[in-house]
PDB file of C-alpha atoms in Angstrom:
ATOM      1  CA  MET A  23      89.237  97.354 129.904  1.00 54.00           C
ATOM      2  CA  PRO A  24      92.385  95.844 128.307  1.00 60.00           C
ATOM      3  CA  ALA A  25      94.900  98.161 126.689  1.00 67.00           C
ATOM      4  CA  VAL A  26      94.874  98.325 122.905  1.00 77.00           C
ATOM      5  CA  PRO A  27      97.793  96.483 121.297  1.00 87.00           C
ATOM      6  CA  TRP A  28      98.875  99.535 119.289  1.00 91.00           C
ATOM      7  CA  THR A  29      99.464 103.270 119.551  1.00 97.00           C
ATOM      8  CA  VAL A  30      98.886 106.106 117.099  1.00 98.00           C
ATOM      9  CA  ARG A  31     101.228 109.089 117.107  1.00 98.00           C
ATOM     10  CA  PRO A  32     102.417 111.857 114.789  1.00 98.00           C
ATOM     11  CA  ALA A  33     104.919 110.649 112.205  1.00 98.00           C
ATOM     12  CA  GLU A  34     108.522 111.743 112.558  1.00 98.00           C
ATOM     13  CA  PRO A  35     111.097 112.094 109.759  1.00 98.00           C
ATOM     14  CA  GLY A  36     112.864 108.983 111.079  1.00 98.00           C
ATOM     15  CA  ASP A  37     109.698 106.963 110.320  1.00 98.00           C
ATOM     16  CA  ALA A  38     110.054 107.531 106.573  1.00 98.00           C
ATOM     17  CA  ALA A  39     111.639 104.184 105.645  1.00 98.00           C
ATOM     18  CA  ASP A  40     109.088 102.196 107.652  1.00 98.00           C
ATOM     19  CA  TRP A  41     106.289 104.442 106.329  1.00 98.00           C
ATOM     20  CA  VAL A  42     107.225 103.622 102.738  1.00 98.00           C
ATOM     21  CA  GLU A  43     107.514  99.909 103.532  1.00 98.00           C
ATOM     22  CA  VAL A  44     104.042  99.857 105.111  1.00 98.00           C
ATOM     23  CA  HIS A  45     102.676 101.793 102.145  1.00 98.00           C
ATOM     24  CA  LEU A  46     104.161  99.326  99.655  1.00 98.00           C
ATOM     25  CA  ARG A  47     102.885  96.355 101.683  1.00 97.00           C
ATOM     26  CA  GLY A  48      99.483  97.995 101.940  1.00 96.00           C
ATOM     27  CA  LEU A  49      99.336  98.530  98.184  1.00 96.00           C
ATOM     28  CA  ALA A  50     100.365  94.925  97.481  1.00 96.00           C
ATOM     29  CA  GLU A  51      97.888  93.506 100.022  1.00 95.00           C
ATOM     30  CA  THR A  52      95.005  95.750  98.982  1.00 95.00           C
ATOM     31  CA  TYR A  53      95.434  95.493  95.220  1.00 95.00           C
ATOM     32  CA  PRO A  54      96.782  91.997  94.426  1.00 95.00           C
ATOM     33  CA  GLN A  55      95.060  92.095  91.032  1.00 94.00           C
ATOM     34  CA  MET A  56      97.276  94.951  89.827  1.00 94.00           C
ATOM     35  CA  PRO A  57     100.184  94.216  87.478  1.00 94.00           C
ATOM     36  CA  PRO A  58     103.534  93.482  89.195  1.00 95.00           C
ATOM     37  CA  ALA A  59     104.828  96.872  88.015  1.00 95.00           C
ATOM     38  CA  PHE A  60     102.256  98.579  90.259  1.00 96.00           C
ATOM     39  CA  VAL A  61     104.335  97.928  93.370  1.00 97.00           C
ATOM     40  CA  GLY A  62     107.532  96.941  91.534  1.00 97.00           C
ATOM     41  CA  SER A  63     108.031 100.388  89.994  1.00 96.00           C
ATOM     42  CA  ARG A  64     107.710 101.925  93.434  1.00 97.00           C
ATOM     43  CA  ARG A  65     110.114  99.385  94.961  1.00 97.00           C
ATOM     44  CA  ALA A  66     112.651 100.286  92.259  1.00 97.00           C
ATOM     45  CA  ARG A  67     112.458 103.908  93.459  1.00 98.00           C
ATOM     46  CA  GLN A  68     112.139 103.114  97.160  1.00 98.00           C
ATOM     47  CA  THR A  69     115.247 105.056  98.255  1.00 98.00           C
ATOM     48  CA  GLU A  70     114.006 108.139  96.402  1.00 98.00           C
ATOM     49  CA  ILE A  71     110.490 107.727  97.824  1.00 98.00           C
ATOM     50  CA  VAL A  72     111.861 107.407 101.374  1.00 98.00           C
ATOM     51  CA  ALA A  73     113.812 110.661 100.926  1.00 98.00           C
ATOM     52  CA  SER A  74     110.767 112.507  99.595  1.00 98.00           C
ATOM     53  CA  THR A  75     108.549 111.083 102.353  1.00 98.00           C
ATOM     54  CA  ARG A  76     111.069 112.220 104.982  1.00 98.00           C
ATOM     55  CA  ALA A  77     111.050 115.718 103.459  1.00 98.00           C
ATOM     56  CA  GLU A  78     107.231 115.796 103.328  1.00 98.00           C
ATOM     57  CA  ILE A  79     106.973 114.853 107.010  1.00 98.00           C
ATOM     58  CA  GLU A  80     109.665 117.404 107.975  1.00 98.00           C
ATOM     59  CA  ASP A  81     108.039 120.179 105.943  1.00 97.00           C
ATOM     60  CA  ALA A  82     104.406 119.435 106.850  1.00 97.00           C
ATOM     61  CA  GLY A  83     102.347 122.570 107.203  1.00 95.00           C
ATOM     62  CA  PRO A  84      99.845 123.306 109.959  1.00 95.00           C
ATOM     63  CA  ASP A  85      96.956 121.842 107.934  1.00 94.00           C
ATOM     64  CA  GLU A  86      98.716 118.520 107.356  1.00 97.00           C
ATOM     65  CA  ARG A  87      98.540 115.492 109.598  1.00 98.00           C
ATOM     66  CA  TYR A  88     100.992 112.610 109.203  1.00 98.00           C
ATOM     67  CA  LEU A  89     100.338 109.730 111.594  1.00 98.00           C
ATOM     68  CA  VAL A  90     101.767 106.281 112.216  1.00 98.00           C
ATOM     69  CA  ALA A  91     100.436 103.310 114.158  1.00 98.00           C
ATOM     70  CA  LEU A  92     102.812 101.052 116.061  1.00 98.00           C
ATOM     71  CA  ASP A  93     102.109  97.620 117.485  1.00 96.00           C
ATOM     72  CA  ALA A  94     103.112  96.473 120.986  1.00 94.00           C
ATOM     73  CA  ASP A  95     106.633  95.709 119.678  1.00 95.00           C
ATOM     74  CA  ASP A  96     106.945  99.244 118.193  1.00 96.00           C
ATOM     75  CA  ALA A  97     106.724  97.907 114.631  1.00 97.00           C
ATOM     76  CA  LEU A  98     105.023 100.349 112.296  1.00 98.00           C
ATOM     77  CA  VAL A  99     101.701  98.798 111.187  1.00 98.00           C
ATOM     78  CA  GLY A 100      99.758 101.781 109.835  1.00 98.00           C
ATOM     79  CA  ILE A 101     100.224 105.110 108.068  1.00 98.00           C
ATOM     80  CA  GLY A 102      97.918 108.018 107.464  1.00 98.00           C
ATOM     81  CA  HIS A 103      97.946 111.504 105.988  1.00 98.00           C
ATOM     82  CA  ALA A 104      95.320 114.220 105.776  1.00 98.00           C
ATOM     83  CA  THR A 105      95.552 117.735 104.386  1.00 98.00           C
ATOM     84  CA  ARG A 106      93.236 120.487 103.213  1.00 97.00           C
ATOM     85  CA  GLY A 107      91.983 120.930  99.671  1.00 95.00           C
ATOM     86  CA  ALA A 108      93.094 119.384  96.414  1.00 96.00           C
ATOM     87  CA  GLN A 109      96.554 118.055  95.717  1.00 95.00           C
ATOM     88  CA  GLU A 110      98.466 118.821  92.535  1.00 94.00           C
ATOM     89  CA  TRP A 111      97.646 115.457  90.909  1.00 94.00           C
ATOM     90  CA  GLU A 112      93.935 116.182  91.504  1.00 94.00           C
ATOM     91  CA  ARG A 113      94.128 119.597  89.889  1.00 93.00           C
ATOM     92  CA  ARG A 114      95.741 118.050  86.811  1.00 92.00           C
ATOM     93  CA  LEU A 115      93.181 115.243  86.647  1.00 91.00           C
ATOM     94  CA  LEU A 116      90.199 117.472  87.308  1.00 91.00           C
ATOM     95  CA  ALA A 117      91.235 119.966  84.632  1.00 92.00           C
ATOM     96  CA  ARG A 118      89.797 117.327  82.265  1.00 92.00           C
ATOM     97  CA  TYR A 119      86.408 117.556  84.059  1.00 92.00           C
ATOM     98  CA  PRO A 120      86.069 121.297  84.816  1.00 89.00           C
ATOM     99  CA  ASP A 121      82.266 121.608  84.893  1.00 89.00           C
ATOM    100  CA  ASP A 122      81.868 119.266  87.916  1.00 90.00           C
ATOM    101  CA  ALA A 123      79.048 117.344  86.204  1.00 92.00           C
ATOM    102  CA  LEU A 124      80.637 114.187  87.649  1.00 95.00           C
ATOM    103  CA  GLY A 125      80.805 115.563  91.206  1.00 94.00           C
ATOM    104  CA  LEU A 126      84.612 115.630  91.385  1.00 94.00           C
ATOM    105  CA  GLN A 127      85.500 119.180  92.354  1.00 94.00           C
ATOM    106  CA  ARG A 128      85.300 119.025  96.164  1.00 94.00           C
ATOM    107  CA  GLY A 129      88.880 119.954  97.116  1.00 94.00           C
ATOM    108  CA  VAL A 130      89.263 122.356  94.202  1.00 92.00           C
ATOM    109  CA  ARG A 131      86.081 124.299  94.906  1.00 92.00           C
ATOM    110  CA  ASP A 132      86.574 124.203  98.697  1.00 94.00           C
ATOM    111  CA  PRO A 133      90.310 124.394  99.454  1.00 94.00           C
ATOM    112  CA  GLY A 134      89.565 124.414 103.188  1.00 95.00           C
ATOM    113  CA  LEU A 135      87.907 120.998 103.094  1.00 97.00           C
ATOM    114  CA  ARG A 136      89.859 118.244 104.867  1.00 98.00           C
ATOM    115  CA  GLN A 137      91.070 115.479 102.559  1.00 98.00           C
ATOM    116  CA  LEU A 138      92.073 112.050 103.811  1.00 98.00           C
ATOM    117  CA  THR A 139      94.820 111.229 101.324  1.00 98.00           C
ATOM    118  CA  THR A 140      96.391 108.092 102.780  1.00 98.00           C
ATOM    119  CA  LEU A 141      95.321 105.408 105.230  1.00 98.00           C
ATOM    120  CA  TYR A 142      96.910 101.961 105.094  1.00 98.00           C
ATOM    121  CA  THR A 143      97.343  99.302 107.735  1.00 97.00           C
ATOM    122  CA  VAL A 144      99.102  95.978 107.250  1.00 96.00           C
ATOM    123  CA  SER A 145      96.706  93.054 106.955  1.00 94.00           C
ATOM    124  CA  ARG A 146      97.673  91.461 110.261  1.00 94.00           C
ATOM    125  CA  VAL A 147      96.037  94.364 112.150  1.00 95.00           C
ATOM    126  CA  HIS A 148      92.871  94.570 110.031  1.00 94.00           C
ATOM    127  CA  GLY A 149      89.854  94.435 112.303  1.00 93.00           C
ATOM    128  CA  SER A 150      91.821  95.503 115.388  1.00 94.00           C
ATOM    129  CA  GLY A 151      90.505  99.079 115.436  1.00 96.00           C
ATOM    130  CA  VAL A 152      93.809 100.678 114.483  1.00 97.00           C
ATOM    131  CA  GLY A 153      92.457 101.950 111.141  1.00 97.00           C
ATOM    132  CA  GLY A 154      89.449 103.505 112.860  1.00 97.00           C
ATOM    133  CA  ALA A 155      91.668 105.156 115.469  1.00 97.00           C
ATOM    134  CA  MET A 156      93.842 106.572 112.707  1.00 98.00           C
ATOM    135  CA  ALA A 157      90.834 107.849 110.727  1.00 98.00           C
ATOM    136  CA  GLU A 158      89.515 109.528 113.876  1.00 98.00           C
ATOM    137  CA  ALA A 159      92.872 111.193 114.538  1.00 98.00           C
ATOM    138  CA  LEU A 160      93.241 112.281 110.910  1.00 98.00           C
ATOM    139  CA  VAL A 161      89.793 113.741 110.200  1.00 98.00           C
ATOM    140  CA  GLY A 162      87.753 113.411 113.394  1.00 96.00           C
ATOM    141  CA  ASP A 163      84.142 114.186 112.610  1.00 94.00           C
ATOM    142  CA  GLU A 164      84.836 117.222 110.437  1.00 95.00           C
ATOM    143  CA  PRO A 165      83.590 117.431 106.848  1.00 97.00           C
ATOM    144  CA  ALA A 166      86.079 115.619 104.635  1.00 98.00           C
ATOM    145  CA  TYR A 167      86.540 113.764 101.384  1.00 98.00           C
ATOM    146  CA  LEU A 168      88.759 111.052  99.947  1.00 98.00           C
ATOM    147  CA  TRP A 169      89.405 109.131  96.759  1.00 98.00           C
ATOM    148  CA  ILE A 170      88.838 105.390  96.587  1.00 97.00           C
ATOM    149  CA  MET A 171      89.561 102.861  93.877  1.00 97.00           C
ATOM    150  CA  THR A 172      86.537 101.174  92.329  1.00 97.00           C
ATOM    151  CA  GLY A 173      86.193  97.632  93.627  1.00 95.00           C
ATOM    152  CA  ASN A 174      87.893  98.283  96.973  1.00 96.00           C
ATOM    153  CA  ASP A 175      84.775  97.128  98.802  1.00 96.00           C
ATOM    154  CA  ARG A 176      86.512  96.634 102.145  1.00 95.00           C
ATOM    155  CA  ALA A 177      87.732 100.239 102.240  1.00 97.00           C
ATOM    156  CA  GLU A 178      84.417 101.583 100.979  1.00 98.00           C
ATOM    157  CA  ALA A 179      82.578  99.780 103.816  1.00 97.00           C
ATOM    158  CA  PHE A 180      85.163 101.079 106.322  1.00 98.00           C
ATOM    159  CA  TYR A 181      84.527 104.678 105.236  1.00 98.00           C
ATOM    160  CA  ARG A 182      80.741 104.230 105.100  1.00 98.00           C
ATOM    161  CA  ARG A 183      80.835 103.220 108.768  1.00 97.00           C
ATOM    162  CA  ARG A 184      82.496 106.591 109.404  1.00 97.00           C
ATOM    163  CA  GLY A 185      79.785 108.601 107.643  1.00 97.00           C
ATOM    164  CA  PHE A 186      81.302 108.887 104.167  1.00 98.00           C
ATOM    165  CA  ARG A 187      79.213 108.232 101.081  1.00 98.00           C
ATOM    166  CA  ARG A 188      79.964 108.038  97.396  1.00 97.00           C
ATOM    167  CA  VAL A 189      79.532 111.495  95.854  1.00 97.00           C
ATOM    168  CA  SER A 190      81.014 111.262  92.362  1.00 97.00           C
ATOM    169  CA  ALA A 191      81.134 109.210  89.224  1.00 96.00           C
ATOM    170  CA  ALA A 192      84.145 106.983  88.660  1.00 97.00           C
ATOM    171  CA  VAL A 193      86.913 108.358  86.456  1.00 97.00           C
ATOM    172  CA  PRO A 194      90.190 106.818  85.281  1.00 96.00           C
ATOM    173  CA  SER A 195      93.127 107.330  87.609  1.00 95.00           C
ATOM    174  CA  GLY A 196      96.585 108.286  86.404  1.00 90.00           C
ATOM    175  CA  PRO A 197      99.267 106.108  84.859  1.00 91.00           C
ATOM    176  CA  THR A 198     100.853 105.030  88.158  1.00 91.00           C
ATOM    177  CA  TRP A 199      97.501 103.393  88.956  1.00 95.00           C
ATOM    178  CA  PHE A 200      97.140 101.954  85.438  1.00 95.00           C
ATOM    179  CA  ALA A 201      94.034 104.114  84.830  1.00 95.00           C
ATOM    180  CA  TRP A 202      92.029 102.075  87.348  1.00 96.00           C
ATOM    181  CA  PRO A 203      88.704 103.884  87.937  1.00 97.00           C
ATOM    182  CA  MET A 204      88.320 105.817  91.175  1.00 97.00           C
ATOM    183  CA  PHE A 205      85.662 107.965  92.783  1.00 98.00           C
ATOM    184  CA  GLN A 206      85.225 110.348  95.691  1.00 98.00           C
ATOM    185  CA  MET A 207      83.529 109.731  99.012  1.00 98.00           C
ATOM    186  CA  ALA A 208      82.636 112.614 101.310  1.00 98.00           C
ATOM    187  CA  ARG A 209      80.728 113.573 104.421  1.00 97.00           C
TER     188      ARG A 209
END
C-alpha cells in the first residue's frame, strides 16, 4: 500500500502563522460568495489573530485537540480543533433561544460533549483523505456535534459520511459571518 502524501500531528505554537493562513484560505475557498470583508477583515487583523492562535495552542487544556496536516513537502494543508461543550460565542447566541425548541442546546446542556469547532483543508488536498484523517483524530467515533453554514453542501456530505446528521433548525450567525444561517449536526 503506498504511503499517504500527508501527515497529521498535534499543532505546536510555532504553527500559528501557517494555521491562520490555512484558515483564511479555507474560508475564502469555501465561502467565495461572502462579501470581501469576510476574509478581508480577518486579514487586516492577521498579526493579532496569529498571536491569539499561538496562545490558544500553548494554553490548550486536556479536553482540547489542535491538529495540523502537512503535505509531503511539510507545507501545512489542514487545520482542526475540537473541544468539549459550548464555546463563549455559542452561549451568547443561544441565550436568544433558551428553550431549545430549535434543537440548539447540545454543548450547553451537555458540557462534556465533544465539539468539532474547526476543520479546514486547502482545496488542493480535497478528496485526498486528509480531512477524514483529521476528523478521525479530532473526534474519533465518540458522540460529537458541530456547527455548519447553510448551503455548505460539500461539508454537510463530508460529515454525513462520518455519521453526523442535521439536528437543529437554522439560525442567523453572528456579525463576523454576516448573519449567514447555520445549524448543528450531531451523532
